[in-house]
Tab-separated table of C-alpha atoms in Angstrom:
chain	number	residue	atom	x	y	z
A	1	MET	CA	0.077	0.132	0.105
A	2	ASN	CA	1.254	3.554	-0.816
A	3	ALA	CA	0.431	6.553	0.968
A	4	VAL	CA	1.022	10.428	0.995
A	5	THR	CA	1.614	12.510	3.977
A	6	LEU	CA	3.287	15.648	5.113
A	7	GLY	CA	6.947	15.829	3.960
A	8	PRO	CA	9.879	15.845	3.710
A	9	GLU	CA	11.096	12.512	5.037
A	10	GLY	CA	11.462	12.379	8.825
A	11	THR	CA	8.225	14.199	9.951
A	12	TYR	CA	6.028	12.718	12.586
A	13	SER	CA	3.176	12.217	9.770
A	14	HIS	CA	6.023	10.128	7.898
A	15	ARG	CA	6.536	7.972	11.274
A	16	ALA	CA	2.736	7.518	11.495
A	17	ALA	CA	2.295	6.633	7.517
A	18	GLY	CA	4.711	3.919	7.952
A	19	ALA	CA	2.376	1.816	10.246
A	20	ILE	CA	0.050	1.444	7.041
A	21	ALA	CA	2.163	1.801	4.100
A	22	ASP	CA	5.126	0.147	2.367
A	23	GLU	CA	5.944	3.281	0.386
A	24	VAL	CA	5.378	6.952	1.353
A	25	GLU	CA	5.245	10.017	-0.867
A	26	PHE	CA	5.181	13.643	0.355
A	27	ARG	CA	3.206	16.688	0.130
A	28	GLU	CA	3.881	19.998	1.453
A	29	SER	CA	0.420	20.723	3.037
A	30	VAL	CA	-2.392	18.755	4.544
A	31	THR	CA	-4.672	20.073	1.937
A	32	GLY	CA	-2.382	18.566	-0.678
A	33	ILE	CA	-2.665	15.265	1.051
A	34	VAL	CA	-6.429	15.190	0.962
A	35	ALA	CA	-6.667	16.442	-2.487
A	36	ALA	CA	-4.322	13.625	-3.732
A	37	VAL	CA	-6.572	11.196	-2.195
A	38	ALA	CA	-9.847	12.838	-3.429
A	39	ASP	CA	-8.534	12.936	-6.975
A	40	GLY	CA	-7.440	9.408	-7.172
A	41	ALA	CA	-3.656	10.209	-7.264
A	42	ALA	CA	-2.944	8.314	-4.132
A	43	PRO	CA	-4.816	5.210	-2.355
A	44	ARG	CA	-4.141	6.543	1.153
A	45	GLY	CA	-3.335	9.681	3.004
A	46	VAL	CA	-2.151	10.209	6.490
A	47	LEU	CA	-2.789	13.565	8.215
A	48	PRO	CA	-2.695	14.871	11.787
A	49	VAL	CA	-5.999	15.912	13.234
A	50	GLU	CA	-5.387	16.653	16.998
A	51	ASN	CA	-2.675	16.949	19.669
A	52	SER	CA	-2.943	16.515	23.201
A	53	ILE	CA	-1.430	19.919	23.955
A	54	GLU	CA	-2.385	22.294	21.265
A	55	GLY	CA	-5.819	20.620	20.242
A	56	SER	CA	-7.087	20.451	16.539
A	57	VAL	CA	-5.110	20.815	13.480
A	58	THR	CA	-7.555	23.225	11.757
A	59	GLU	CA	-6.156	23.001	8.285
A	60	SER	CA	-6.825	19.294	8.294
A	61	LEU	CA	-10.549	19.716	9.775
A	62	ASP	CA	-11.130	22.352	6.914
A	63	ALA	CA	-9.724	19.953	4.218
A	64	LEU	CA	-11.846	16.817	5.509
A	65	THR	CA	-14.977	19.299	4.883
A	66	GLU	CA	-14.032	20.401	1.645
A	67	TYR	CA	-12.874	17.213	-0.271
A	68	GLU	CA	-14.805	13.755	-0.422
A	69	VAL	CA	-12.658	11.215	1.254
A	70	ALA	CA	-13.381	8.503	4.043
A	71	VAL	CA	-11.602	8.213	7.336
A	72	VAL	CA	-10.575	4.408	7.518
A	73	ARG	CA	-8.090	4.372	10.489
A	74	GLU	CA	-6.935	6.342	13.417
A	75	LEU	CA	-3.332	6.346	14.390
A	76	VAL	CA	-2.263	7.812	17.734
A	77	THR	CA	1.351	8.164	18.288
A	78	PRO	CA	3.523	9.784	21.172
A	79	ILE	CA	5.301	12.959	20.170
A	80	ARG	CA	8.901	13.303	21.543
A	81	HIS	CA	10.542	16.608	20.662
A	82	ALA	CA	14.293	17.493	20.612
A	83	LEU	CA	16.189	20.613	20.143
A	84	LEU	CA	18.645	19.880	17.241
A	85	ALA	CA	21.411	22.314	16.041
A	86	GLN	CA	25.006	22.351	14.522
A	87	GLY	CA	26.213	23.701	17.877
A	88	PRO	CA	25.080	25.408	21.073
A	89	GLU	CA	24.769	29.032	19.625
A	90	PHE	CA	21.958	29.991	17.484
A	91	ASP	CA	19.469	32.899	16.874
A	92	THR	CA	16.414	31.085	15.547
A	93	VAL	CA	14.466	27.839	16.144
A	94	ALA	CA	12.508	26.453	13.099
A	95	SER	CA	9.980	24.068	13.154
A	96	HIS	CA	6.162	23.261	12.404
A	97	SER	CA	3.958	25.707	14.185
A	98	GLN	CA	2.320	22.902	16.329
A	99	ALA	CA	5.621	21.748	17.400
A	100	LEU	CA	6.872	25.360	18.410
A	101	ALA	CA	3.808	25.768	20.403
A	102	GLN	CA	4.104	22.327	22.225
A	103	CYS	CA	7.605	23.358	23.484
A	104	ARG	CA	6.601	26.905	24.271
A	105	ALA	CA	7.508	26.625	28.089
A	106	PHE	CA	10.852	25.170	27.321
A	107	LEU	CA	11.689	27.854	24.954
A	108	ASP	CA	10.427	30.656	27.033
A	109	VAL	CA	12.816	29.471	29.912
A	110	GLU	CA	15.931	28.153	28.005
A	111	TYR	CA	15.873	30.618	25.030
A	112	PRO	CA	13.810	33.433	25.791
A	113	ASP	CA	15.762	35.744	23.211
A	114	VAL	CA	15.683	33.435	20.327
A	115	ALA	CA	13.671	34.052	17.214
A	116	LEU	CA	10.849	31.441	16.239
A	117	GLU	CA	10.124	30.398	12.766
A	118	ALA	CA	7.111	28.436	11.687
A	119	VAL	CA	7.980	26.171	8.674
A	120	ALA	CA	5.844	23.505	6.790
A	121	SER	CA	7.018	20.490	8.882
A	122	THR	CA	9.413	19.560	11.609
A	123	ALA	CA	11.450	17.801	8.873
A	124	ARG	CA	11.662	21.121	6.988
A	125	GLY	CA	13.050	22.809	10.272
A	126	VAL	CA	15.775	20.031	10.256
A	127	GLU	CA	16.750	20.954	6.862
A	128	ARG	CA	17.053	24.581	7.650
A	129	ALA	CA	19.136	23.796	10.753
A	130	ARG	CA	21.455	21.622	8.390
A	131	GLU	CA	21.985	24.464	5.953
A	132	ASP	CA	22.411	27.373	8.619
A	133	PRO	CA	24.625	27.082	11.636
A	134	ASN	CA	22.519	29.893	13.064
A	135	MET	CA	19.379	27.837	13.081
A	136	ALA	CA	18.067	25.092	15.330
A	137	ALA	CA	15.164	22.784	14.898
A	138	ILE	CA	12.644	20.984	16.957
A	139	ALA	CA	12.008	17.611	15.763
A	140	HIS	CA	12.377	13.854	16.740
A	141	PRO	CA	15.796	13.178	18.114
A	142	ASP	CA	16.255	10.432	15.398
A	143	THR	CA	16.412	12.978	12.622
A	144	ALA	CA	19.484	14.604	13.845
A	145	GLY	CA	21.800	12.311	11.900
A	146	ASP	CA	25.358	13.075	11.674
A	147	ASP	CA	25.061	16.721	10.866
A	148	LEU	CA	23.248	17.987	14.079
A	149	SER	CA	23.545	17.515	17.773
A	150	VAL	CA	20.924	16.806	20.135
A	151	LEU	CA	21.012	19.709	22.497
A	152	ALA	CA	17.968	18.678	24.551
A	153	GLU	CA	15.365	15.812	24.574
A	154	GLY	CA	11.868	15.617	25.813
A	155	ILE	CA	11.315	19.265	25.655
A	156	GLN	CA	7.572	19.070	24.917
A	157	ASP	CA	5.664	20.990	27.618
A	158	GLN	CA	3.762	17.758	28.750
A	159	ALA	CA	5.538	14.286	28.922
A	160	SER	CA	2.069	12.786	27.703
A	161	ASN	CA	2.111	14.600	24.332
A	162	ALA	CA	0.540	12.637	21.643
A	163	THR	CA	-0.880	13.231	18.259
A	164	ARG	CA	-3.888	11.723	16.684
A	165	PHE	CA	-3.735	10.968	12.964
A	166	VAL	CA	-6.250	9.544	10.504
A	167	ALA	CA	-5.669	7.428	7.393
A	168	ILE	CA	-8.070	8.589	4.532
A	169	ALA	CA	-9.059	6.889	1.595
A	170	PRO	CA	-11.341	7.597	-1.379
A	171	ARG	CA	-15.091	8.059	-0.386
A	172	ALA	CA	-16.055	4.718	-1.991
A	173	GLU	CA	-13.929	2.929	0.678
A	174	ARG	CA	-15.972	4.391	3.333
A	175	SER	CA	-16.787	1.642	6.004
A	176	ALA	CA	-19.490	1.251	8.626
A	177	ALA	CA	-17.293	-1.080	10.742
A	178	GLY	CA	-15.152	0.037	13.548
A	179	GLY	CA	-15.380	1.564	17.170
A	180	LYS	CA	-15.328	5.240	16.336
A	181	THR	CA	-17.088	7.404	13.670
A	182	SER	CA	-16.345	10.647	12.448
A	183	LEU	CA	-19.013	13.203	11.114
A	184	VAL	CA	-19.173	16.516	9.526
A	185	VAL	CA	-22.362	18.319	10.186
A	186	TYR	CA	-23.584	21.704	8.492
A	187	PRO	CA	-26.858	22.684	9.762
A	188	ASN	CA	-27.083	25.795	7.795
A	189	ASP	CA	-29.146	27.212	10.476
A	190	ASP	CA	-28.951	29.212	13.814
A	191	TYR	CA	-31.336	29.215	16.809
A	192	PRO	CA	-31.168	28.809	20.596
A	193	GLY	CA	-30.355	25.184	21.498
A	194	LEU	CA	-29.163	24.124	18.108
A	195	LEU	CA	-26.049	22.430	19.333
A	196	LEU	CA	-27.850	20.962	22.261
A	197	ASP	CA	-30.427	19.494	19.485
A	198	LEU	CA	-27.307	18.120	17.605
A	199	LEU	CA	-25.722	16.419	20.460
A	200	GLU	CA	-28.836	14.880	22.344
A	201	PRO	CA	-29.407	12.035	20.054
A	202	PHE	CA	-26.254	10.472	20.996
A	203	ALA	CA	-26.692	10.990	24.554
A	204	ASP	CA	-29.968	9.645	24.528
A	205	ARG	CA	-28.620	6.540	23.020
A	206	GLY	CA	-25.789	6.280	25.402
A	207	ILE	CA	-23.002	6.906	22.576
A	208	ASN	CA	-20.185	8.767	24.156
A	209	LEU	CA	-18.731	11.907	22.124
A	210	THR	CA	-15.081	11.795	22.019
A	211	ARG	CA	-14.760	15.324	20.223
A	212	ALA	CA	-17.133	17.939	19.240
A	213	GLU	CA	-15.781	21.049	17.487
A	214	SER	CA	-17.088	23.963	15.371
A	215	ARG	CA	-15.217	25.470	12.291
A	216	PRO	CA	-16.334	28.509	10.287
A	217	SER	CA	-18.271	27.619	7.325
A	218	GLY	CA	-16.893	30.463	5.172
A	219	GLU	CA	-20.439	31.136	3.970
A	220	ARG	CA	-20.923	33.871	6.556
A	221	LEU	CA	-19.937	35.315	9.693
A	222	GLY	CA	-21.355	33.183	12.638
A	223	ASP	CA	-21.972	30.228	10.632
A	224	TYR	CA	-20.370	26.950	11.366
A	225	VAL	CA	-19.646	23.519	10.482
A	226	PHE	CA	-19.443	20.944	13.237
A	227	HIS	CA	-17.070	18.030	13.528
A	228	ILE	CA	-18.316	15.286	15.700
A	229	ASP	CA	-16.490	11.986	16.720
A	230	VAL	CA	-18.353	9.260	18.511
A	231	ALA	CA	-17.173	6.063	20.293
A	232	ALA	CA	-19.518	3.816	18.248
A	233	GLY	CA	-19.594	2.287	14.735
A	234	LEU	CA	-22.178	3.063	11.948
A	235	TYR	CA	-23.103	-0.597	11.727
A	236	GLU	CA	-24.630	0.069	15.241
A	237	GLU	CA	-28.525	0.401	15.020
A	238	ARG	CA	-28.163	3.216	17.791
A	239	THR	CA	-25.714	5.113	15.752
A	240	GLN	CA	-27.782	4.980	12.616
A	241	GLU	CA	-30.680	6.219	14.509
A	242	ALA	CA	-28.578	9.147	15.971
A	243	VAL	CA	-27.236	10.150	12.620
A	244	GLU	CA	-30.725	10.129	10.982
A	245	SER	CA	-31.854	12.404	13.897
A	246	ILE	CA	-29.083	14.828	13.078
A	247	GLU	CA	-29.908	14.601	9.385
A	248	ALA	CA	-33.362	15.826	10.125
A	249	ILE	CA	-32.185	18.685	12.115
A	250	ALA	CA	-29.702	19.550	9.422
A	251	GLU	CA	-32.290	19.214	6.643
A	252	GLU	CA	-31.502	22.704	5.475
A	253	GLY	CA	-27.848	21.749	5.259
A	254	TRP	CA	-26.018	18.598	5.189
A	255	VAL	CA	-24.399	15.621	7.135
A	256	CYS	CA	-21.136	13.894	5.947
A	257	ARG	CA	-20.453	10.529	7.397
A	258	LEU	CA	-16.596	10.277	7.069
A	259	GLY	CA	-16.911	6.501	8.148
A	260	SER	CA	-16.248	4.259	11.005
A	261	TYR	CA	-12.784	2.937	11.988
A	262	ASP	CA	-10.453	1.359	14.842
A	263	THR	CA	-7.597	3.037	16.613
A	264	GLU	CA	-4.041	1.976	16.683
A	265	HIS	CA	-1.511	3.151	18.917
A	266	VAL	CA	2.152	3.433	16.932
A	267	VAL	CA	5.474	4.040	18.487
A	268	ALA	CA	7.160	6.566	16.286
């Protein structure tokens, strides 16, 4: 199986993708990954959707709304950040914006005067550090190679730092089997109690919500799309009933069933 994910080689996305794919190709953005799968250019894509410290990856949520794909697997991997550089003196730290945010406390205490530069991926930051002795990077310690020194390890703000990735496939491969289900709901409506109405069908049937989050629809100010994950499969009658209730509430909009899937914990 081939997959596309966030590059270049050595990103945490690359490490997660290795759990499902023999060959991995790279894109420069999450949107590019989802577009490649939706267009049929790749059979699988792997993208980050949520971090235990910094929360959701909004570009991923928006891309899952925009393109027709299915979520077929969930991969949870621990994140172990290190500070990498050619030497102890540098004036800029480059990494993905999420990685920089996940190490904010360490950087504030140890390097308060160093500039921070957000780049496309942690691996791209490593490339910058290899090219410029005035640059450091935050990435997995194994990406240091022979060119960089590991100045500090385990620098994430929380020892339990982990990221949730999803594997996506063409919409035709959507499954009803699995322990979790992801939905995208656009009510195209606004009234007091709307969110309660959207959540009650799950509570009434004893279905646990593992995530519920809103994103701007882009249609107008104050108009939202809701991303909902539940701990139940679409094969279950209770889930089908709950989703049908949601579809009735959102009859002026739409409900997208991204699919059901199982979770795998991956050591990256």
